[in-house]
Amino acid sequence: MRQGSSELVKVLSGSFERELTVNVFTGTDRVLVDERFESWQVDSGLSGRVCSDGSGVLVHASVGGESLVPVGTRGVLSPFRARVEPVVTVRAGGFSESVSLGVFRVTGVPSASDSTVLFDGRELVVASRVGLKFFSLDEDVERWGFRFPEQSPVGASAYGEIRRITGMPVEVTVPDVALPAVKVWEAKQGGRLDAVHELGRILGGTAVVNSRGAWVVVPDEVGDPVATLRLGELGTVLDVADEIDTDTVYNEVVGSFEDANGNPFYSVAAVSVGDLAVTGPYGRNTRYYASDLVKTQAQGDAAVQSVLDLSIGSQVYDVQVQCHMHPLIEVGDVVALEGWSRPLVGQVRAVKLSDSAYMNVTLRVHRELS
């Protein structure tokens, strides 16, 4: 969740005005501040390789007749050097607070033009309009390949490897785990980002870069809500709670593992009583599971039981919500929805922000199975 004051949270539950501007960076130097940004959008999701992407048109009023239209690698808005920071400012009465949506890498300039006037026989630029495409900072890792296959250090942990191979800050959101053996990361297109995503799965979630420019792991399991979304009069909810799909409701899990000496062993967990019992009318729906982290029979038995409990304890489905803009919400946050016909709590899997007063959110909700 992005940072905001308690007063801002109160304001977001009522009526407010919002405005988005951008700051522009070259390296760590902020070269432009509070530039107007039009026709913008920022889309984030947990299903893509890079978490967030966006676009918009920066409108710069020239002070000394300068142009901001980039030429190749030159210019502060050149995609070969520029980073942008979209900032949402929320106002209500005498209250005003700004929220950074994060720093993004500019990857393209789809359009650019100058408005000019003639003055004393010279043509002067009075304004520049530059269209920008940008991605979250995991794009840097996507582009940065391994020069040759790399091995993880002996005794490395999953979070330690994310720090090492990205060179970026890491915020610990789930318990760290030791890598079971030396891992070899391939030297291929996107291989460094593939490695980070694999480490995220080892940690039990999805690795993404948050608005503070740090790697986090969004856990697969839905926790307690940290914020409330407001539906509003124009809000919509496409709820598919009445749809039931049993394909992923497993009542038997078979684990296949190897011990520290490379000898195979197996673990099985199954539902023995109730509506989902393997001997009942539902029959058997078997899932197979393997993990490099499991090295003993006890670990294997615990692992398959955990997978089984997750399967029979809940089934996930996605709910599409259009609600009032809430700039503090990021993908991975668990939120409650206010104003719907029934209580709804889910994990934000995708969020689309734009210059609209509403935003679109995909919530992953758990349906409990008895």
Coordinates of C-alpha atoms in Angstrom, one line a residue:
M1 CA 0.0 0.0 0.0
R2 CA 1.3 3.5 -0.8
Q3 CA 2.0 5.9 2.0
G4 CA -0.6 8.4 3.1
S5 CA -1.8 10.2 6.2
S6 CA -4.8 9.1 8.3
E7 CA -6.4 12.4 7.3
L8 CA -6.0 11.4 3.6
V9 CA -7.7 8.1 4.3
K10 CA -10.7 9.9 5.8
V11 CA -10.9 12.3 2.8
L12 CA -10.8 9.4 0.3
S13 CA -14.0 8.1 1.9
G14 CA -15.9 11.2 0.9
S15 CA -16.0 13.8 -1.9
F16 CA -12.6 15.1 -3.2
E17 CA -10.9 16.5 -6.2
R18 CA -7.7 15.0 -7.7
E19 CA -5.0 16.1 -10.1
L20 CA -2.1 14.2 -11.6
T21 CA 1.3 15.8 -12.4
V22 CA 4.7 14.2 -13.2
N23 CA 8.2 14.8 -12.0
V24 CA 11.0 13.8 -14.4
F25 CA 14.4 12.3 -13.4
T26 CA 17.7 11.8 -15.2
G27 CA 19.5 9.3 -13.0
T28 CA 18.9 10.6 -9.4
D29 CA 18.5 14.2 -10.5
R30 CA 15.0 15.6 -10.7
V31 CA 15.1 17.8 -13.8
L32 CA 11.4 18.7 -14.1
V33 CA 8.8 19.2 -11.3
D34 CA 5.0 19.2 -11.3
E35 CA 4.6 19.0 -15.1
R36 CA 1.0 18.8 -16.4
F37 CA 0.1 15.3 -17.5
E38 CA -3.0 14.6 -19.7
S39 CA -4.8 11.6 -21.1
W40 CA -2.9 9.4 -18.7
Q41 CA -3.3 5.9 -17.4
V42 CA -1.4 3.5 -15.2
D43 CA -2.2 -0.2 -15.3
S44 CA -0.8 -2.7 -12.8
G45 CA -1.3 -6.5 -12.6
L46 CA 0.2 -9.6 -11.1
S47 CA -0.1 -11.7 -14.3
G48 CA 2.4 -10.0 -16.6
R49 CA 6.2 -10.2 -16.7
V50 CA 6.5 -6.5 -15.8
C51 CA 4.1 -5.3 -13.1
S52 CA 3.0 -1.9 -14.3
D53 CA 2.9 0.2 -17.5
G54 CA 1.4 3.5 -18.3
S55 CA 1.2 6.3 -20.8
G56 CA 0.2 10.0 -21.0
V57 CA 1.0 13.3 -22.6
L58 CA 3.4 15.7 -20.7
V59 CA 2.5 19.4 -21.4
H60 CA 5.4 21.8 -20.7
A61 CA 4.9 25.6 -20.8
S62 CA 8.2 27.0 -22.1
V63 CA 9.8 29.8 -20.0
G64 CA 12.8 30.7 -22.2
G65 CA 11.6 29.4 -25.6
E66 CA 13.1 25.9 -24.9
S67 CA 11.7 22.7 -26.5
L68 CA 11.3 19.4 -24.6
V69 CA 10.9 17.4 -27.8
P70 CA 13.6 14.7 -27.5
V71 CA 16.0 14.1 -30.4
G72 CA 17.5 10.5 -30.2
T73 CA 19.4 10.2 -26.9
R74 CA 19.3 13.9 -26.3
G75 CA 16.7 15.8 -24.2
V76 CA 15.4 15.3 -20.7
L77 CA 12.5 13.3 -22.0
S78 CA 14.5 11.0 -24.2
P79 CA 13.5 7.3 -23.5
F80 CA 17.2 6.5 -23.4
R81 CA 17.5 8.4 -20.1
A82 CA 14.2 9.6 -18.6
R83 CA 12.4 8.3 -15.5
V84 CA 9.0 9.7 -14.6
E85 CA 7.1 9.9 -11.3
P86 CA 3.3 10.4 -11.6
V87 CA 2.0 12.2 -8.5
V88 CA -1.7 12.3 -7.5
T89 CA -2.8 15.3 -5.5
V90 CA -6.0 15.0 -3.5
R91 CA -7.9 18.1 -2.4
A92 CA -11.0 18.6 -0.3
G93 CA -11.8 22.0 1.2
G94 CA -8.5 23.3 2.8
F95 CA -7.0 19.8 2.7
S96 CA -4.3 18.8 0.2
E97 CA -2.0 15.8 0.1
S98 CA 0.1 14.3 -2.7
V99 CA 0.7 10.6 -3.3
S100 CA 3.5 9.2 -5.5
L101 CA 2.5 6.4 -7.8
G102 CA 6.1 5.3 -8.1
V103 CA 9.0 5.9 -10.4
F104 CA 8.8 4.4 -13.9
R105 CA 11.2 3.9 -16.8
V106 CA 10.3 5.8 -20.0
T107 CA 10.5 3.3 -22.9
G108 CA 9.0 5.3 -25.8
V109 CA 7.9 8.6 -27.1
P110 CA 5.0 7.9 -29.5
S111 CA 4.3 11.6 -30.2
A112 CA 5.9 15.0 -29.7
S113 CA 5.3 18.5 -31.0
D114 CA 6.0 22.1 -30.2
S115 CA 3.7 25.1 -30.3
T116 CA 5.5 28.2 -31.6
V117 CA 5.0 31.9 -32.1
L118 CA 7.0 34.5 -34.1
F119 CA 8.7 37.2 -32.0
D120 CA 11.0 39.8 -33.4
G121 CA 11.4 37.7 -36.5
R122 CA 12.3 34.6 -34.5
E123 CA 10.3 31.5 -33.9
L124 CA 9.9 30.7 -30.2
V125 CA 8.6 27.6 -28.5
V126 CA 5.8 28.4 -26.1
A127 CA 4.8 24.9 -25.2
S128 CA 5.8 21.3 -25.8
R129 CA 3.5 18.2 -25.9
V130 CA 5.4 14.9 -25.5
G131 CA 3.6 11.6 -25.4
L132 CA 5.3 9.1 -23.0
K133 CA 5.2 5.3 -22.6
F134 CA 6.6 3.9 -19.3
F135 CA 7.1 0.8 -17.3
S136 CA 7.7 0.0 -13.6
L137 CA 11.3 -0.6 -12.6
D138 CA 11.2 -4.4 -13.1
E139 CA 11.6 -3.5 -16.7
D140 CA 15.2 -2.7 -15.8
V141 CA 15.7 -6.3 -14.7
E142 CA 13.8 -7.6 -17.8
R143 CA 16.4 -5.8 -20.0
W144 CA 19.5 -6.7 -18.0
G145 CA 20.5 -10.2 -19.0
F146 CA 23.1 -12.5 -17.5
R147 CA 26.3 -12.5 -19.5
F148 CA 26.8 -16.2 -18.8
P149 CA 25.0 -18.8 -16.6
E150 CA 25.3 -17.8 -12.9
Q151 CA 25.1 -20.0 -9.8
S152 CA 23.5 -18.9 -6.6
P153 CA 26.1 -18.8 -3.7
V154 CA 26.1 -21.9 -1.4
G155 CA 23.7 -21.2 1.5
A156 CA 21.9 -18.4 -0.2
S157 CA 18.4 -17.5 0.7
A158 CA 15.6 -16.5 -1.7
Y159 CA 15.5 -12.9 -0.7
G160 CA 19.3 -12.7 -0.7
E161 CA 19.3 -13.9 -4.3
I162 CA 16.7 -11.3 -5.3
R163 CA 18.9 -8.6 -3.8
R164 CA 22.1 -10.0 -5.5
I165 CA 20.8 -10.5 -9.0
T166 CA 18.7 -7.2 -9.2
G167 CA 20.9 -4.8 -7.2
M168 CA 17.6 -3.3 -5.9
P169 CA 16.1 -2.8 -2.5
V170 CA 13.9 -5.6 -1.1
E171 CA 11.1 -5.4 1.4
V172 CA 10.4 -8.6 3.3
T173 CA 6.7 -9.4 3.1
V174 CA 6.8 -13.2 3.6
P175 CA 9.2 -15.4 5.6
D176 CA 12.6 -16.0 3.9
V177 CA 13.6 -19.5 2.9
A178 CA 17.0 -21.0 2.3
L179 CA 17.6 -22.3 -1.3
P180 CA 17.8 -26.1 -1.1
A181 CA 20.8 -26.3 -3.5
V182 CA 22.9 -24.3 -5.8
K183 CA 20.6 -22.8 -8.5
V184 CA 21.8 -22.1 -12.0
W185 CA 20.3 -19.1 -13.7
E186 CA 20.3 -19.2 -17.5
A187 CA 21.9 -16.6 -19.8
K188 CA 18.9 -15.9 -22.0
Q189 CA 16.5 -13.1 -23.0
G190 CA 14.7 -12.1 -19.9
G191 CA 16.6 -14.7 -17.8
R192 CA 17.3 -12.4 -14.9
L193 CA 13.6 -11.5 -14.5
D194 CA 12.7 -15.2 -14.9
A195 CA 15.1 -15.9 -12.0
V196 CA 13.4 -13.3 -9.8
H197 CA 9.9 -14.7 -10.6
E198 CA 11.1 -18.2 -9.8
L199 CA 12.4 -17.0 -6.4
G200 CA 9.0 -15.3 -5.8
R201 CA 7.3 -18.7 -6.4
I202 CA 9.7 -20.4 -4.0
L203 CA 8.7 -17.8 -1.4
G204 CA 5.0 -18.6 -2.0
G205 CA 3.9 -15.7 -4.0
T206 CA 4.6 -13.3 -6.9
A207 CA 7.6 -11.0 -7.0
V208 CA 6.9 -7.4 -8.2
V209 CA 8.4 -4.0 -7.8
N210 CA 6.2 -1.7 -5.6
S211 CA 5.7 2.1 -5.7
R212 CA 8.8 2.6 -3.5
G213 CA 11.0 0.9 -6.1
A214 CA 11.6 -2.2 -3.9
W215 CA 11.0 -5.8 -4.7
V216 CA 8.2 -7.4 -2.7
V217 CA 6.6 -10.8 -2.8
V218 CA 2.8 -10.7 -2.9
P219 CA 1.7 -13.9 -1.0
D220 CA -0.8 -16.3 -2.7
E221 CA -3.0 -16.4 0.3
V222 CA -5.4 -13.6 1.1
G223 CA -4.9 -11.9 4.4
D224 CA -6.8 -9.3 6.4
P225 CA -7.9 -6.1 4.6
V226 CA -5.7 -3.0 4.9
A227 CA -8.1 -0.5 3.2
T228 CA -11.6 0.0 2.0
L229 CA -12.8 0.7 -1.5
R230 CA -15.9 2.8 -2.0
L231 CA -18.3 1.7 -4.7
G232 CA -20.3 4.9 -5.2
E233 CA -23.4 5.5 -7.3
L234 CA -21.7 5.0 -10.6
G235 CA -19.7 2.0 -9.4
T236 CA -20.2 -1.5 -10.8
V237 CA -19.4 -5.0 -9.6
L238 CA -19.3 -8.0 -11.9
D239 CA -19.6 -10.7 -9.3
V240 CA -19.4 -14.4 -10.4
A241 CA -19.9 -15.9 -7.0
D242 CA -22.7 -18.1 -8.4
E243 CA -20.3 -19.8 -10.8
I244 CA -18.8 -23.0 -9.5
D245 CA -15.9 -24.8 -11.1
T246 CA -14.6 -28.0 -9.5
D247 CA -11.5 -28.5 -11.7
T248 CA -9.2 -27.0 -9.1
V249 CA -10.9 -28.5 -6.0
Y250 CA -8.5 -31.3 -5.3
N251 CA -9.3 -33.9 -2.5
E252 CA -6.1 -35.9 -2.9
V253 CA -2.5 -34.6 -3.2
V254 CA 0.4 -36.8 -4.2
G255 CA 3.9 -35.4 -3.6
S256 CA 7.1 -36.6 -5.4
F257 CA 10.3 -35.6 -3.8
E258 CA 14.0 -36.4 -3.4
D259 CA 16.0 -36.6 -0.2
A260 CA 19.4 -35.0 0.3
N261 CA 21.1 -38.0 -1.3
G262 CA 18.9 -38.0 -4.4
N263 CA 16.7 -40.9 -3.4
P264 CA 13.0 -40.5 -4.3
F265 CA 10.2 -40.7 -1.8
Y266 CA 6.4 -39.9 -1.8
S267 CA 3.8 -38.4 0.4
V268 CA 0.0 -38.6 0.1
A269 CA -2.8 -36.6 1.7
A270 CA -6.5 -37.2 1.1
V271 CA -9.9 -36.1 2.4
S272 CA -11.4 -39.0 4.3
V273 CA -14.7 -37.6 5.6
G274 CA -17.4 -35.2 4.5
D275 CA -18.8 -34.1 1.1
L276 CA -15.3 -34.1 -0.5
A277 CA -14.2 -37.5 0.8
V278 CA -12.4 -39.5 -1.8
T279 CA -14.8 -42.4 -1.1
G280 CA -17.9 -40.2 -1.6
P281 CA -19.9 -39.1 -4.6
Y282 CA -17.4 -36.4 -5.6
G283 CA -14.9 -39.1 -6.3
R284 CA -11.1 -38.4 -6.5
N285 CA -9.5 -35.3 -8.0
T286 CA -5.8 -35.8 -7.6
R287 CA -3.1 -33.1 -7.7
Y288 CA 0.6 -33.9 -8.1
Y289 CA 3.1 -31.7 -6.2
A290 CA 6.9 -31.4 -6.2
S291 CA 9.3 -29.0 -4.4
D292 CA 13.1 -28.7 -4.2
L293 CA 12.7 -27.5 -0.7
V294 CA 11.4 -30.8 0.6
K295 CA 14.1 -33.2 1.7
T296 CA 12.5 -35.4 4.4
Q297 CA 9.4 -37.6 4.8
A298 CA 8.1 -35.3 7.5
Q299 CA 8.5 -32.2 5.3
G300 CA 6.8 -34.0 2.4
D301 CA 3.8 -35.1 4.5
A302 CA 3.4 -31.5 5.8
A303 CA 3.8 -30.0 2.3
V304 CA 1.1 -32.2 0.7
Q305 CA -1.3 -31.6 3.7
S306 CA -0.8 -27.9 3.3
V307 CA -1.6 -28.0 -0.4
L308 CA -4.7 -30.2 0.3
D309 CA -5.9 -27.8 3.1
L310 CA -5.6 -24.8 0.7
S311 CA -7.6 -26.7 -2.0
I312 CA -10.5 -27.8 0.1
G313 CA -10.5 -24.7 2.4
S314 CA -11.2 -22.3 -0.4
Q315 CA -11.6 -21.7 -4.1
V316 CA -10.6 -18.5 -5.7
Y317 CA -12.5 -16.5 -8.3
D318 CA -12.1 -13.0 -9.6
V319 CA -14.5 -10.1 -9.2
Q320 CA -14.3 -7.0 -11.5
V321 CA -15.0 -3.8 -9.7
Q322 CA -15.3 -0.2 -10.8
C323 CA -15.1 2.1 -7.8
H324 CA -13.9 5.5 -6.6
M325 CA -10.3 6.2 -7.2
H326 CA -8.0 5.3 -4.3
P327 CA -4.4 6.3 -5.0
L328 CA -3.0 4.4 -2.0
I329 CA -4.0 1.0 -3.4
E330 CA -1.4 -1.2 -5.0
V331 CA -1.6 -4.7 -6.5
G332 CA -1.2 -7.3 -3.7
D333 CA -3.2 -5.2 -1.2
V334 CA -6.1 -6.9 0.5
V335 CA -9.2 -4.6 0.5
A336 CA -12.8 -4.6 1.6
L337 CA -15.5 -3.2 -0.7
E338 CA -18.0 -0.8 0.8
G339 CA -21.5 -0.2 -0.8
W340 CA -22.0 -3.7 -2.3
S341 CA -25.0 -5.9 -1.5
R342 CA -22.8 -8.3 0.5
P343 CA -19.5 -8.2 2.3
L344 CA -16.6 -8.6 -0.1
V345 CA -12.9 -8.9 0.8
G346 CA -10.2 -9.8 -1.8
Q347 CA -6.7 -9.4 -2.9
V348 CA -6.0 -6.7 -5.6
R349 CA -4.7 -8.6 -8.6
A350 CA -5.0 -5.8 -11.1
V351 CA -5.8 -2.1 -10.9
K352 CA -6.3 0.5 -13.7
L353 CA -5.9 4.2 -12.9
S354 CA -6.6 7.0 -15.3
D355 CA -7.8 10.6 -15.4
S356 CA -11.3 9.3 -14.6
A357 CA -12.8 9.7 -11.1
Y358 CA -13.2 5.9 -11.0
M359 CA -10.7 3.1 -11.2
N360 CA -11.1 -0.5 -12.3
V361 CA -9.9 -3.3 -9.9
T362 CA -9.7 -7.0 -10.1
L363 CA -10.2 -8.7 -6.7
R364 CA -9.4 -12.3 -6.1
V365 CA -11.9 -13.6 -3.6
H366 CA -12.0 -16.9 -1.7
R367 CA -15.1 -19.0 -1.7
E368 CA -15.2 -21.2 1.4
L369 CA -16.0 -24.9 0.8
S370 CA -17.7 -26.9 3.6

